[in-house]
Short mmCIF file of C-alpha atoms and ligand atoms in Angstrom, two decimals:
data_model
loop_
_atom_site.label_atom_id
_atom_site.label_comp_id
_atom_site.label_asym_id
_atom_site.label_seq_id
_atom_site.Cartn_x
_atom_site.Cartn_y
_atom_site.Cartn_z
CA UNK A 18 20.34 95.40 -64.30
CA UNK A 19 22.27 99.12 -65.30
CA UNK A 20 24.30 98.86 -68.27
CA UNK A 21 26.86 101.02 -70.19
CA UNK A 22 27.84 101.48 -73.05
CA UNK A 23 30.98 103.10 -74.79
CA UNK A 24 31.69 103.48 -78.20
CA UNK A 25 35.00 105.59 -78.41
CA UNK A 26 36.86 107.46 -81.74
CA UNK A 27 40.16 108.80 -81.39
CA UNK A 28 38.64 112.10 -80.53
CA UNK A 29 35.48 111.09 -78.98
CA UNK A 30 33.28 109.21 -76.58
CA UNK A 31 28.90 108.17 -76.88
CA UNK A 32 27.69 106.79 -74.41
CA UNK A 33 24.31 105.10 -73.59
CA UNK A 34 23.17 104.21 -69.86
CA UNK A 35 20.09 101.57 -69.83
CA UNK A 36 18.09 99.95 -67.96
CA UNK A 37 17.89 96.68 -69.28
CA UNK A 38 14.95 95.15 -66.92
CA UNK A 39 13.26 97.66 -69.39
CA UNK A 40 15.65 97.67 -72.05
CA UNK A 41 15.19 101.57 -71.87
CA UNK A 42 17.27 104.66 -72.53
CA UNK A 43 18.51 106.94 -68.71
CA UNK A 44 21.03 109.06 -70.30
CA UNK A 45 22.87 109.01 -73.53
CA UNK A 46 25.75 111.83 -74.53
CA UNK A 47 28.84 112.18 -76.70
CA UNK A 48 32.22 113.86 -75.17
CA UNK A 49 34.10 115.71 -78.12
CA UNK A 50 37.78 116.91 -78.86
CA UNK A 51 39.27 114.52 -76.51
CA UNK A 52 43.06 115.44 -76.43
CA UNK A 53 42.44 118.53 -78.66
CA UNK A 54 41.53 122.18 -77.72
CA UNK A 55 37.70 122.99 -76.48
CA UNK A 56 36.29 119.75 -75.45
CA UNK A 57 33.22 119.41 -74.32
CA UNK A 58 30.38 117.12 -73.41
CA UNK A 59 26.79 117.32 -74.43
CA UNK A 60 24.66 114.62 -72.01
CA UNK A 61 21.20 114.09 -72.48
CA UNK A 62 18.79 112.47 -69.76
CA UNK A 63 15.47 110.46 -71.11
CA UNK A 64 13.06 113.34 -70.14
CA UNK A 65 15.34 115.18 -72.76
CA UNK A 66 16.89 117.46 -70.53
CA UNK A 67 20.64 118.37 -72.08
CA UNK A 68 23.19 119.86 -70.77
CA UNK A 69 26.58 120.94 -72.42
CA UNK A 70 29.57 120.85 -70.41
CA UNK A 71 32.75 122.87 -71.41
CA UNK A 72 35.93 121.58 -69.81
CA UNK A 73 39.56 120.44 -70.91
CA UNK A 74 39.41 116.65 -71.82
CA UNK A 75 42.85 115.77 -72.46
CA UNK A 76 42.72 111.70 -72.90
CA UNK A 77 39.30 109.29 -72.34
CA UNK A 78 40.28 108.81 -68.80
CA UNK A 79 39.88 112.38 -68.09
CA UNK A 80 36.54 112.07 -70.40
CA UNK A 81 35.29 109.10 -68.79
CA UNK A 82 36.07 110.85 -65.79
CA UNK A 83 33.31 113.51 -66.33
CA UNK A 84 31.06 111.14 -68.36
CA UNK A 85 30.89 109.43 -64.78
CA UNK A 86 30.42 112.06 -62.55
CA UNK A 87 27.64 113.98 -65.08
CA UNK A 88 25.96 110.55 -64.59
CA UNK A 89 25.38 110.65 -60.34
CA UNK A 90 26.00 113.97 -60.58
CA UNK A 91 22.98 115.77 -58.48
CA UNK A 92 20.50 118.21 -61.53
CA UNK A 93 21.33 116.39 -64.63
CA UNK A 94 22.90 112.25 -63.37
CA UNK A 95 20.47 109.43 -63.57
CA UNK A 96 22.28 107.11 -60.93
CA UNK A 97 23.05 107.80 -57.05
CA UNK A 98 26.28 106.01 -57.84
CA UNK A 99 28.22 104.66 -59.89
CA UNK A 100 28.34 101.44 -58.15
CA UNK A 101 24.79 100.65 -59.46
CA UNK A 102 26.68 100.23 -62.92
CA UNK A 103 26.30 96.37 -63.53
CA UNK A 104 28.46 95.97 -66.70
CA UNK A 105 30.33 98.15 -69.32
CA UNK A 106 30.05 96.89 -73.07
CA UNK A 107 32.03 98.11 -75.41
CA UNK A 108 32.12 98.66 -79.39
CA UNK A 109 35.02 97.42 -80.56
CA UNK A 110 35.42 97.81 -84.70
CA UNK A 111 37.86 94.65 -85.33
CA UNK A 112 37.41 91.40 -83.96
CA UNK A 113 39.90 89.64 -86.55
CA UNK A 114 39.35 85.98 -87.80
CA UNK A 115 38.81 84.98 -84.05
CA UNK A 116 36.01 86.70 -82.65
CA UNK A 117 32.94 85.38 -84.20
CA UNK A 118 30.74 86.85 -81.04
CA UNK A 119 30.91 89.09 -78.46
CA UNK A 120 33.31 88.86 -75.22
CA UNK A 121 33.76 89.33 -71.83
CA UNK A 122 36.96 91.06 -72.12
CA UNK A 123 39.93 89.65 -69.96
CA UNK A 124 43.54 90.10 -70.86
CA UNK A 125 44.22 87.88 -73.45
CA UNK A 126 41.10 89.53 -75.24
CA UNK A 127 42.90 92.93 -74.98
CA UNK A 128 45.88 91.37 -76.43
CA UNK A 129 44.28 90.38 -79.44
CA UNK A 130 41.81 93.43 -79.56
CA UNK A 131 46.19 95.33 -80.05
CA UNK A 132 47.31 92.57 -82.52
CA UNK A 133 44.77 94.38 -84.88
CA UNK A 134 45.63 97.56 -84.29
CA UNK A 135 47.18 97.45 -87.55
CA UNK A 136 44.29 96.25 -89.18
CA UNK A 137 42.26 98.76 -87.77
CA UNK A 138 44.43 102.02 -87.21
CA UNK A 139 41.95 104.03 -86.31
CA UNK A 140 39.38 102.54 -84.69
CA UNK A 141 41.24 99.33 -82.38
CA UNK A 142 43.58 102.21 -80.37
CA UNK A 143 41.08 104.17 -79.32
CA UNK A 144 38.50 101.49 -78.66
CA UNK A 145 41.36 100.40 -75.93
CA UNK A 146 42.14 103.22 -74.29
CA UNK A 147 38.64 102.72 -73.17
CA UNK A 148 38.35 99.68 -72.35
CA UNK A 149 41.58 100.24 -70.16
CA UNK A 150 40.52 103.55 -69.08
CA UNK A 151 37.16 101.76 -67.91
CA UNK A 152 38.71 98.98 -65.83
CA UNK A 153 40.47 101.99 -63.92
CA UNK A 154 37.42 104.13 -63.33
CA UNK A 155 35.42 101.17 -62.37
CA UNK A 156 37.74 98.49 -61.41
CA UNK A 157 35.95 94.89 -60.91
CA UNK A 158 32.88 95.50 -62.73
CA UNK A 159 32.45 92.92 -65.97
CA UNK A 160 33.58 94.92 -69.65
CA UNK A 161 32.43 93.16 -72.56
CA UNK A 162 33.99 93.96 -76.43
CA UNK A 163 31.06 93.32 -79.06
CA UNK A 164 32.82 93.34 -82.34
CA UNK A 165 31.80 95.75 -85.72
CA UNK A 166 33.06 92.14 -87.37
CA UNK A 167 31.45 89.22 -85.21
CA UNK A 168 28.23 88.66 -87.14
CA UNK A 169 30.06 88.82 -90.61
CA UNK A 170 32.78 85.58 -89.39
CA UNK A 171 29.94 83.21 -91.20
CA UNK A 172 30.72 84.56 -95.06
CA UNK A 173 31.81 81.12 -96.44
CA UNK A 174 35.18 81.33 -97.75
CA UNK A 175 34.64 81.97 -101.38
CA UNK A 176 33.63 85.23 -100.25
CA UNK A 177 35.79 86.46 -97.87
CA UNK A 178 39.15 85.36 -99.59
CA UNK A 179 40.66 87.90 -102.44
CA UNK A 180 42.65 86.92 -105.66
CA UNK A 181 45.77 87.07 -104.24
CA UNK A 182 48.89 84.04 -103.21
CA UNK A 183 47.45 82.26 -100.22
CA UNK A 184 50.23 82.58 -98.22
CA UNK A 185 48.88 86.36 -97.84
CA UNK A 186 46.08 85.24 -95.71
CA UNK A 187 47.96 83.33 -93.98
CA UNK A 188 50.91 85.38 -93.00
CA UNK A 189 49.21 88.80 -93.00
CA UNK A 190 45.32 88.05 -92.32
CA UNK A 191 44.55 89.37 -95.37
CA UNK A 192 40.44 88.31 -96.21
CA UNK A 193 37.11 90.61 -96.21
CA UNK A 194 36.08 90.68 -92.45
CA UNK A 195 32.78 93.68 -93.30
CA UNK A 196 31.72 96.08 -91.40
CA UNK A 197 28.69 97.25 -89.24
CA UNK A 198 28.07 93.72 -88.26
CA UNK A 199 26.40 95.06 -85.04
CA UNK A 200 23.50 96.94 -87.12
CA UNK A 201 23.19 94.62 -89.88
CA UNK A 202 22.59 91.95 -87.08
CA UNK A 203 20.33 93.84 -85.45
CA UNK A 204 17.67 95.43 -88.06
CA UNK A 205 17.58 91.87 -89.59
CA UNK A 206 16.38 90.76 -86.38
CA UNK A 207 13.83 93.71 -85.99
CA UNK A 208 12.84 93.12 -89.92
CA UNK A 209 11.39 89.45 -88.61
CA UNK A 210 9.94 90.65 -85.79
CA UNK A 211 7.62 93.96 -87.14
CA UNK A 212 6.85 91.15 -90.35
CA UNK A 213 5.94 88.68 -87.92
CA UNK A 214 8.09 85.80 -88.88
CA UNK A 215 11.44 84.31 -87.68
CA UNK A 216 14.55 86.56 -89.10
CA UNK A 217 16.41 82.91 -90.18
CA UNK A 218 13.84 82.01 -92.44
CA UNK A 219 14.28 85.14 -94.50
CA UNK A 220 16.66 86.20 -97.35
CA UNK A 221 17.53 89.90 -96.68
CA UNK A 222 19.81 92.67 -97.93
CA UNK A 223 20.84 95.30 -95.33
CA UNK A 224 21.75 99.14 -96.75
CA UNK A 225 23.48 100.73 -93.99
CA UNK A 226 23.46 103.70 -95.40
CA UNK A 227 25.76 106.48 -93.64
CA UNK A 228 28.72 108.52 -94.21
CA UNK A 229 30.43 104.69 -94.15
CA UNK A 230 28.07 102.88 -96.15
CA UNK A 231 28.15 98.59 -96.55
CA UNK A 232 25.44 96.20 -97.33
CA UNK A 233 24.70 92.64 -96.15
CA UNK A 234 23.11 89.87 -98.11
CA UNK A 235 21.66 87.34 -94.90
CA UNK A 236 20.21 83.86 -94.98
CA UNK A 237 19.79 81.55 -92.29
CA UNK A 238 20.37 84.47 -90.10
CA UNK A 239 23.34 84.38 -90.54
CA UNK A 240 25.65 86.98 -93.26
CA UNK A 241 26.68 85.71 -96.24
CA UNK A 242 28.39 89.02 -97.71
CA UNK A 243 28.79 92.43 -97.03
CA UNK A 244 30.31 95.24 -99.18
CA UNK A 245 33.04 96.24 -96.94
CA UNK A 246 36.10 94.74 -96.74
CA UNK A 247 39.94 93.55 -95.17
CA UNK A 248 38.81 97.69 -94.34
CA UNK A 249 36.10 99.87 -94.61
CA UNK A 250 36.95 101.48 -97.33
CA UNK A 251 35.72 98.70 -99.78
CA UNK A 252 32.62 98.24 -100.89
CA UNK A 253 30.17 100.81 -102.52
CA UNK A 254 31.78 104.80 -103.08
CA UNK A 255 30.65 106.65 -99.76
CA UNK A 256 30.42 110.02 -97.99
CA UNK A 257 34.43 110.16 -98.33
CA UNK A 258 35.81 106.82 -99.02
CA UNK A 259 36.01 105.62 -102.34
CA UNK A 260 34.90 102.71 -102.25
CA UNK A 261 35.60 100.00 -104.74
CA UNK A 262 38.38 101.08 -107.36
CA UNK A 263 40.51 99.09 -109.31
CA UNK A 264 43.66 98.48 -106.92
CA UNK A 265 46.41 99.66 -110.20
CA UNK A 266 44.47 103.27 -109.38
CA UNK A 267 46.43 103.74 -106.14
CA UNK A 268 50.14 103.53 -107.21
CA UNK A 269 49.43 105.05 -110.44
CA UNK A 270 47.91 108.20 -108.34
CA UNK A 271 50.61 107.43 -105.78
CA UNK A 272 53.25 108.12 -108.86
CA UNK A 273 51.37 110.91 -110.98
CA UNK A 274 51.12 112.96 -107.39
CA UNK A 275 54.22 112.04 -105.49
CA UNK A 276 51.83 110.43 -102.61
CA UNK A 277 53.97 108.35 -100.07
CA UNK A 278 51.38 105.34 -98.53
CA UNK A 279 50.18 107.64 -95.29
CA UNK A 280 48.82 110.31 -97.52
CA UNK A 281 47.17 107.92 -100.41
CA UNK A 282 45.42 106.19 -97.53
CA UNK A 283 44.19 109.68 -95.79
CA UNK A 284 43.30 110.04 -100.18
CA UNK A 285 41.35 107.13 -100.03
CA UNK A 286 39.96 107.75 -96.90
CA UNK A 287 39.03 111.31 -96.34
CA UNK A 288 39.11 112.73 -100.50
CA UNK A 289 36.80 110.57 -101.91
CA UNK A 290 33.65 109.68 -102.24
CA UNK A 291 30.69 111.75 -103.27
CA UNK A 292 32.68 114.15 -102.29
CA UNK A 293 35.71 113.81 -104.22
CA UNK A 294 33.30 113.40 -107.28
CA UNK A 295 31.02 116.30 -106.65
CA UNK A 296 33.88 118.58 -105.22
CA UNK A 297 31.48 120.05 -102.67
CA UNK A 298 30.09 117.71 -99.82
CA UNK A 299 29.93 114.22 -98.20
CA UNK A 300 26.94 114.73 -96.79
CA UNK A 301 23.77 113.73 -99.33
CA UNK A 302 21.51 116.85 -98.12
CA UNK A 303 24.20 119.56 -99.20
CA UNK A 304 24.14 117.35 -102.80
CA UNK A 305 20.25 117.11 -102.84
CA UNK A 306 20.31 121.03 -102.67
CA UNK A 307 23.22 121.85 -105.41
CA UNK A 308 21.25 119.29 -107.10
CA UNK A 309 18.57 120.83 -107.36
CA UNK A 310 20.37 123.99 -108.79
CA UNK A 311 21.21 122.29 -111.22
CA UNK A 312 24.93 121.43 -110.38
CA UNK A 313 25.75 118.49 -112.27
CA UNK A 314 28.54 116.66 -110.16
CA UNK A 315 26.38 116.70 -107.13
CA UNK A 316 24.02 114.75 -109.41
CA UNK A 317 26.56 112.98 -110.98
CA UNK A 318 27.87 111.87 -107.83
CA UNK A 319 24.67 111.05 -106.47
CA UNK A 320 23.59 108.81 -109.74
CA UNK A 321 26.56 107.23 -108.58
CA UNK A 322 25.76 105.98 -105.31
CA UNK A 323 22.51 105.17 -106.80
CA UNK A 324 24.13 103.04 -108.90
CA UNK A 325 26.62 101.26 -106.75
CA UNK A 326 23.91 100.29 -104.19
CA UNK A 327 21.77 98.76 -107.07
CA UNK A 328 24.58 96.84 -108.19
CA UNK A 329 24.80 95.18 -105.46
CA UNK A 330 21.11 94.35 -104.43
CA UNK A 331 21.04 92.82 -107.96
CA UNK A 332 24.26 90.84 -107.08
CA UNK A 333 23.19 89.50 -103.65
CA UNK A 334 19.78 88.51 -104.63
CA UNK A 335 21.50 85.98 -106.46
CA UNK A 336 24.08 84.62 -103.93
CA UNK A 337 20.64 84.33 -101.68
CA UNK A 338 18.86 82.86 -104.59
CA UNK A 339 15.86 85.20 -104.35
CA UNK A 340 14.44 87.91 -101.93
CA UNK A 341 12.31 88.32 -98.78
CA UNK A 342 13.57 91.50 -97.35
CA UNK A 343 15.21 95.17 -98.20
CA UNK A 344 15.84 97.00 -95.64
CA UNK A 345 17.29 100.45 -95.42
CA UNK A 346 19.13 101.69 -92.70
CA UNK A 347 21.33 104.59 -90.80
CA UNK A 348 21.65 108.35 -91.72
CA UNK A 349 21.04 107.80 -95.40
CA UNK A 350 18.87 105.08 -95.62
CA UNK A 351 16.41 106.28 -92.26
CA UNK A 352 16.10 110.12 -93.89
CA UNK A 353 16.53 109.57 -97.32
CA UNK A 354 13.04 109.67 -99.53
CA UNK A 355 14.65 110.19 -103.01
CA UNK A 356 17.53 107.97 -102.47
CA UNK A 357 15.75 105.30 -101.51
CA UNK A 358 12.93 105.63 -104.67
CA UNK A 359 15.71 105.93 -106.94
CA UNK A 360 17.97 102.81 -105.31
CA UNK A 361 14.36 101.18 -105.48
CA UNK A 362 13.59 102.11 -109.26
CA UNK A 363 13.35 99.65 -112.21
CA UNK A 364 13.00 97.07 -109.39
CA UNK A 365 10.17 94.88 -110.52
CA UNK A 366 12.29 92.35 -112.51
CA UNK A 367 13.22 91.49 -108.07
CA UNK A 368 9.84 92.29 -106.94
CA UNK A 369 11.10 94.97 -105.36
CA UNK A 370 8.55 97.97 -105.77
CA UNK A 371 7.32 100.49 -103.36
CA UNK A 372 4.93 102.42 -102.84
CA UNK A 373 6.32 106.33 -102.77
CA UNK A 374 3.93 107.56 -99.92
CA UNK A 375 4.75 104.96 -97.81
CA UNK A 376 8.48 106.16 -98.42
CA UNK A 377 8.12 109.41 -97.22
CA UNK A 378 9.31 108.55 -94.03
CA UNK A 379 12.48 109.84 -92.31
CA UNK A 380 13.75 108.40 -89.02
CA UNK A 381 10.98 105.73 -88.16
CA UNK A 382 10.32 102.21 -88.34
CA UNK A 383 7.87 101.61 -91.69
CA UNK A 384 7.14 99.30 -94.25
CA UNK A 385 7.56 101.03 -97.87
CA UNK A 386 6.96 98.69 -100.19
CA UNK A 387 3.21 98.36 -102.53
CA UNK A 388 0.94 95.87 -100.55
CA UNK A 389 0.99 92.59 -101.94
CA UNK A 390 4.79 92.78 -103.73
CA UNK A 391 7.20 89.82 -103.22
CA UNK A 392 9.81 91.75 -101.55
CA UNK A 393 9.17 93.51 -97.96
CA UNK A 394 11.40 97.07 -98.59
CA UNK A 395 11.20 98.39 -94.76
CA UNK A 396 13.14 101.72 -92.89
CA UNK A 397 14.70 100.91 -89.86
CA UNK A 398 16.36 103.07 -87.78
CA UNK A 399 19.92 101.20 -86.23
CA UNK A 400 20.54 100.69 -82.70
CA UNK A 401 24.09 99.70 -82.78
CA UNK A 402 23.75 100.38 -78.94
CA UNK A 403 21.21 98.48 -77.64
CA UNK A 404 22.84 95.04 -79.32
CA UNK A 405 25.51 95.77 -77.52
CA UNK A 406 23.75 96.43 -74.28
CA UNK A 407 21.84 93.15 -75.07
CA UNK A 408 25.01 91.06 -75.75
CA UNK A 409 26.71 92.50 -72.24
CA UNK A 410 23.81 91.64 -69.86
CA UNK A 411 23.67 87.95 -71.77
CA UNK A 412 27.25 87.62 -71.00
CA UNK A 413 27.65 88.98 -67.76
CA UNK A 414 24.59 87.02 -66.81
CA UNK A 415 26.57 83.30 -67.42
P1 LIG B 523 27.87 108.05 -89.72
O1 LIG B 523 27.21 107.32 -88.41
O2 LIG B 523 28.44 106.82 -90.56
O3 LIG B 523 28.53 108.96 -89.63
P2 LIG B 523 25.17 109.11 -90.12
O4 LIG B 523 24.28 106.62 -89.95
O5 LIG B 523 25.09 109.52 -89.12
O6 LIG B 523 26.64 108.42 -90.23
O7 LIG B 523 24.62 109.20 -91.75
C1 LIG B 523 25.19 110.20 -92.06
C2 LIG B 523 24.33 110.83 -93.51
O8 LIG B 523 23.06 110.99 -93.58
C3 LIG B 523 25.09 112.04 -93.69
O9 LIG B 523 25.57 112.40 -94.03
C4 LIG B 523 23.53 112.59 -94.27
O10 LIG B 523 24.27 111.99 -96.00
C5 LIG B 523 22.38 111.33 -94.55
N1 LIG B 523 21.37 111.90 -94.09
C6 LIG B 523 20.92 112.12 -92.61
N2 LIG B 523 20.30 113.36 -92.66
C7 LIG B 523 19.19 113.33 -94.07
C8 LIG B 523 18.20 113.40 -94.52
N3 LIG B 523 17.51 113.82 -94.41
N4 LIG B 523 18.52 113.38 -95.69
C9 LIG B 523 19.06 113.00 -96.41
N5 LIG B 523 20.31 112.75 -96.18
C10 LIG B 523 20.44 113.07 -94.81
#
């Protein structure tokens, strides 16, 4: 069975083609700058051969047309014909309160994704565009939606409600949803496999530390908590997002700086985080380089991030009633040797102690805790695309 996995952003489209009989990636790529000048497609086949195609892509339909053409191209293709694609899996950012698992896409599902536009204005419209473009280009092929929020639907009401009048939850669906669910679930399951124990029997904290960062508490194979909230703006300080701040700061800044709702939204999402604090970059590689040259604010930004993650690990250990496994994933979690070391520093109280030699690993699976320590600390590269392909395979086989 061949499955195409699609992850649509507002001006980009990532894809992977899986042969699900062997869970093997046949090809993957990225269409960039859709609807903007100088758009292009970067395509790579499993043998490592790469190609960049410069072509105007006015919308997602044109981008998907080019993806399908490239996938069946005699030189760079991996399929004889697009009819080999048995199903398409889509990453959808926001599933709201009604989707607790992946679903086959129907008219009703699309309607619901559309109704959730106001909760995820940057992501859900792009996701739906990708779905509708696929329907046009591959009519009759089953499509599946895999939601970033679905895994967190097991959070109890005491975790997902905010301290605001209850009718706002009923009227506007204001509650914590949590994000990066596909990634948290994948690495938690994988941790169980690596450790040779059912993941449902482990108390797990998963740290997805990328440009966007979120942390989850997982017990009995269920998400109990996630640092992200109503939107992906809540939680730990991130690359460009503020994470948690006193809500009064929002109105205070709006008044002082004369910002509109749109401007403050843009500010909190794009100009804050470690970028705002350091004044240098949202990328930890730049911050670490600046820090090594004695830049105080770069150092401060890194310290704030580490402090924030440590706080959540402590809080989540109390919610879980102990801890068996701590997982690091995503760009920084997989590659940030110093960041992992500093997060785990002075955590012996919780049974967390890493082995500095074992921690010298980037981008591959490893157990980095010292032998014999109660908490196993793991680095696991995330694989959201594989999770989407697995769910798609399972749902279309029913
Ligand atoms: P997203 O998918 O949220 O855009 P990623 O998961 O790709 O983000 O993570 C990107 C971040 O990972 C970068 O901003 C950078 O801070 C961090 N990162 C990637 N590689 C390294 C590295 N070798 N050392 C330190 N940090 C890294």
